mmCIF file of C-alpha atoms in Angstrom:
data_model
loop_
_atom_site.group_PDB
_atom_site.id
_atom_site.type_symbol
_atom_site.label_atom_id
_atom_site.label_comp_id
_atom_site.label_asym_id
_atom_site.label_seq_id
_atom_site.Cartn_x
_atom_site.Cartn_y
_atom_site.Cartn_z
ATOM 1 C CA MET A 1 -18.296 -40.058 13.210
ATOM 2 C CA PRO A 2 -20.672 -41.439 10.570
ATOM 3 C CA ARG A 3 -19.521 -40.519 7.023
ATOM 4 C CA TRP A 4 -22.953 -38.830 6.260
ATOM 5 C CA LEU A 5 -22.483 -36.571 9.308
ATOM 6 C CA LEU A 6 -18.980 -35.662 8.270
ATOM 7 C CA ARG A 7 -20.229 -34.768 4.802
ATOM 8 C CA CYS A 8 -22.982 -32.624 6.237
ATOM 9 C CA LEU A 9 -20.520 -30.762 8.436
ATOM 10 C CA GLN A 10 -18.154 -30.225 5.522
ATOM 11 C CA ALA A 11 -20.977 -28.870 3.393
ATOM 12 C CA LEU A 12 -21.963 -26.436 6.241
ATOM 13 C CA GLY A 13 -18.290 -25.380 6.606
ATOM 14 C CA ALA A 14 -17.981 -24.818 2.852
ATOM 15 C CA ALA A 15 -21.159 -22.684 2.898
ATOM 16 C CA TRP A 16 -19.945 -20.686 6.039
ATOM 17 C CA THR A 17 -16.627 -19.842 4.386
ATOM 18 C CA SER A 18 -18.112 -19.165 1.010
ATOM 19 C CA PRO A 19 -17.274 -15.393 1.012
ATOM 20 C CA ASN A 20 -13.588 -16.319 1.447
ATOM 21 C CA THR A 21 -13.853 -18.964 -1.237
ATOM 22 C CA LEU A 22 -15.370 -16.354 -3.652
ATOM 23 C CA LEU A 23 -12.258 -14.203 -3.010
ATOM 24 C CA GLY A 24 -10.121 -17.206 -3.855
ATOM 25 C CA LEU A 25 -12.003 -17.928 -7.021
ATOM 26 C CA LEU A 26 -11.701 -14.354 -8.215
ATOM 27 C CA ALA A 27 -7.954 -14.407 -7.503
ATOM 28 C CA GLY A 28 -7.623 -17.898 -9.213
ATOM 29 C CA SER A 29 -9.597 -16.739 -12.153
ATOM 30 C CA ALA A 30 -7.224 -13.761 -12.618
ATOM 31 C CA ALA A 31 -4.265 -16.168 -12.320
ATOM 32 C CA LEU A 32 -5.636 -18.275 -15.195
ATOM 33 C CA ALA A 33 -4.805 -15.386 -17.535
ATOM 34 C CA GLY A 34 -1.187 -15.560 -16.369
ATOM 35 C CA GLY A 35 -0.917 -19.290 -17.159
ATOM 36 C CA ALA A 36 -2.263 -20.991 -13.982
ATOM 37 C CA HIS A 37 -4.241 -24.126 -14.175
ATOM 38 C CA TRP A 38 -6.623 -25.645 -11.676
ATOM 39 C CA HIS A 39 -8.017 -28.964 -10.421
ATOM 40 C CA TRP A 40 -10.201 -30.200 -7.528
ATOM 41 C CA ARG A 41 -8.201 -31.834 -4.756
ATOM 42 C CA GLY A 42 -10.629 -33.851 -2.714
ATOM 43 C CA GLN A 43 -8.296 -34.723 0.110
ATOM 44 C CA ASP A 44 -7.858 -30.937 0.764
ATOM 45 C CA LEU A 45 -11.601 -30.141 0.143
ATOM 46 C CA ALA A 46 -10.204 -27.353 -2.118
ATOM 47 C CA LEU A 47 -10.028 -26.126 -5.746
ATOM 48 C CA VAL A 48 -6.289 -25.729 -6.277
ATOM 49 C CA PHE A 49 -4.820 -23.220 -8.760
ATOM 50 C CA HIS A 50 -1.196 -24.152 -9.639
ATOM 51 C CA ARG A 51 1.462 -21.955 -11.246
ATOM 52 C CA VAL A 52 -0.138 -18.740 -9.922
ATOM 53 C CA PRO A 53 2.199 -16.207 -11.392
ATOM 54 C CA TRP A 54 2.562 -13.817 -8.364
ATOM 55 C CA GLY A 55 4.064 -13.961 -4.960
ATOM 56 C CA LYS A 56 7.445 -15.069 -3.562
ATOM 57 C CA GLY A 57 6.532 -18.719 -3.823
ATOM 58 C CA GLY A 58 4.444 -21.078 -1.786
ATOM 59 C CA ALA A 59 0.708 -20.971 -1.329
ATOM 60 C CA LEU A 60 -2.261 -18.965 -0.095
ATOM 61 C CA THR A 61 -5.547 -20.446 1.023
ATOM 62 C CA LEU A 62 -8.755 -18.518 0.797
ATOM 63 C CA GLY A 63 -11.728 -20.589 1.959
ATOM 64 C CA ASN A 64 -11.827 -23.746 -0.148
ATOM 65 C CA VAL A 65 -9.377 -22.383 -2.686
ATOM 66 C CA ILE A 66 -5.633 -22.817 -2.587
ATOM 67 C CA LEU A 67 -3.489 -20.527 -4.783
ATOM 68 C CA HIS A 68 -0.070 -22.188 -5.340
ATOM 69 C CA THR A 69 2.924 -20.854 -7.242
ATOM 70 C CA GLY A 70 4.364 -24.332 -7.906
ATOM 71 C CA ASP A 71 3.292 -27.503 -9.797
ATOM 72 C CA THR A 72 2.266 -29.814 -6.902
ATOM 73 C CA LEU A 73 1.152 -29.486 -3.270
ATOM 74 C CA ASP A 74 3.130 -32.666 -2.641
ATOM 75 C CA SER A 75 6.248 -30.553 -2.494
ATOM 76 C CA PRO A 76 8.359 -30.298 0.677
ATOM 77 C CA CYS A 77 8.745 -26.979 2.409
ATOM 78 C CA LEU A 78 10.157 -25.673 5.680
ATOM 79 C CA THR A 79 8.059 -24.703 8.616
ATOM 80 C CA TYR A 80 7.715 -21.146 9.848
ATOM 81 C CA ALA A 81 9.700 -22.002 12.917
ATOM 82 C CA HIS A 82 12.515 -23.440 10.803
ATOM 83 C CA HIS A 83 12.582 -20.368 8.659
ATOM 84 C CA ALA A 84 12.781 -18.189 11.738
ATOM 85 C CA GLY A 85 15.677 -20.085 13.172
ATOM 86 C CA LEU A 86 13.624 -21.384 16.096
ATOM 87 C CA GLY A 87 14.265 -25.071 15.396
ATOM 88 C CA ASP A 88 15.779 -27.526 12.974
ATOM 89 C CA GLU A 89 12.496 -29.213 11.959
ATOM 90 C CA ASP A 90 12.061 -31.710 9.194
ATOM 91 C CA PRO A 91 10.377 -30.380 5.969
ATOM 92 C CA ILE A 92 6.669 -30.733 5.649
ATOM 93 C CA LEU A 93 4.408 -31.041 2.632
ATOM 94 C CA ILE A 94 2.867 -27.771 1.563
ATOM 95 C CA GLY A 95 -0.402 -29.450 0.798
ATOM 96 C CA ASP A 96 -0.741 -30.721 4.340
ATOM 97 C CA HIS A 97 -0.104 -27.184 5.732
ATOM 98 C CA GLU A 98 -2.657 -25.650 3.334
ATOM 99 C CA ARG A 99 -5.244 -28.341 4.215
ATOM 100 C CA ALA A 100 -5.085 -27.166 7.823
ATOM 101 C CA HIS A 101 -5.907 -23.658 6.692
ATOM 102 C CA VAL A 102 -8.890 -25.001 4.684
ATOM 103 C CA TYR A 103 -10.133 -26.633 7.882
ATOM 104 C CA GLN A 104 -9.573 -23.468 9.882
ATOM 105 C CA TYR A 105 -11.553 -21.486 7.310
ATOM 106 C CA MET A 106 -14.322 -24.002 7.327
ATOM 107 C CA VAL A 107 -14.770 -23.575 11.052
ATOM 108 C CA LEU A 108 -14.234 -19.792 11.353
ATOM 109 C CA GLY A 109 -15.753 -18.804 8.007
ATOM 110 C CA PRO A 110 -15.779 -14.936 7.612
ATOM 111 C CA LEU A 111 -14.058 -14.528 10.922
ATOM 112 C CA PHE A 112 -10.884 -16.313 9.675
ATOM 113 C CA LEU A 113 -9.189 -13.368 7.886
ATOM 114 C CA PRO A 114 -9.744 -10.788 10.596
ATOM 115 C CA LEU A 115 -8.475 -13.261 13.273
ATOM 116 C CA TYR A 116 -5.552 -14.353 11.157
ATOM 117 C CA LEU A 117 -4.478 -10.678 10.697
ATOM 118 C CA ALA A 118 -5.073 -9.950 14.376
ATOM 119 C CA PHE A 119 -2.731 -12.805 15.312
ATOM 120 C CA GLY A 120 0.141 -11.505 13.280
ATOM 121 C CA GLY A 121 -0.522 -12.245 9.624
ATOM 122 C CA VAL A 122 2.179 -14.375 7.698
ATOM 123 C CA SER A 123 4.649 -14.910 10.581
ATOM 124 C CA VAL A 124 5.994 -17.541 12.927
ATOM 125 C CA ARG A 125 4.186 -15.773 15.750
ATOM 126 C CA ASN A 126 0.801 -16.442 14.251
ATOM 127 C CA ARG A 127 -0.967 -19.338 15.921
ATOM 128 C CA PHE A 128 -2.751 -20.225 12.672
ATOM 129 C CA GLU A 129 0.511 -20.803 10.953
ATOM 130 C CA ARG A 130 1.960 -22.754 13.841
ATOM 131 C CA ALA A 131 -1.172 -24.890 13.973
ATOM 132 C CA ALA A 132 -0.921 -25.557 10.232
ATOM 133 C CA ASP A 133 2.743 -26.551 10.619
ATOM 134 C CA ARG A 134 1.881 -28.814 13.554
ATOM 135 C CA TYR A 135 -0.875 -30.495 11.458
ATOM 136 C CA ALA A 136 1.544 -30.915 8.554
ATOM 137 C CA GLN A 137 4.074 -32.628 10.884
ATOM 138 C CA SER A 138 1.733 -34.907 12.713
ATOM 139 C CA GLY A 139 -1.668 -35.027 10.955
ATOM 140 C CA ARG A 140 -3.263 -33.554 14.095
ATOM 141 C CA GLY A 141 -3.627 -30.210 15.741
ATOM 142 C CA TRP A 142 -4.923 -27.887 12.979
ATOM 143 C CA TRP A 143 -7.116 -25.876 15.418
ATOM 144 C CA PRO A 144 -5.246 -22.749 16.366
ATOM 145 C CA PHE A 145 -6.737 -22.320 19.853
ATOM 146 C CA ARG A 146 -5.781 -25.614 21.426
ATOM 147 C CA ARG A 147 -5.736 -26.025 25.114
ATOM 148 C CA THR A 148 -2.365 -26.475 26.796
ATOM 149 C CA ALA A 149 -1.673 -28.878 29.532
ATOM 150 C CA SER A 150 -1.637 -27.489 33.024
#
């Protein structure tokens, strides 16, 4: 795909998911008061807020915004399947996992959150989380509605 076409599609995706990004910006702005800091991470097409002072740990993506409780998205973490005892998978990078969610948001826009919740929210059963883990493991397969081989 020509680079100019990719950039156009990315801009359209960012516009389509802008209501979600606005939610992320509001949450990130509130986190700044608690000591968070931010930077643009081009490889993820996202504004990242680090040291967000709430939550159990990890990250949450809202549109083109990633809210992260740690210092770097280049940190290893376990997959949802590993946490659920469904496999002994190698750790993944949290940034790769969250990048998959950014891509999902850019395609689904305002439909992402209702679909994410309908498919189980934050859980190993959620196809969005499994797809993000798959992408983080292999660099492919971020789309949650992939076809299975017959």
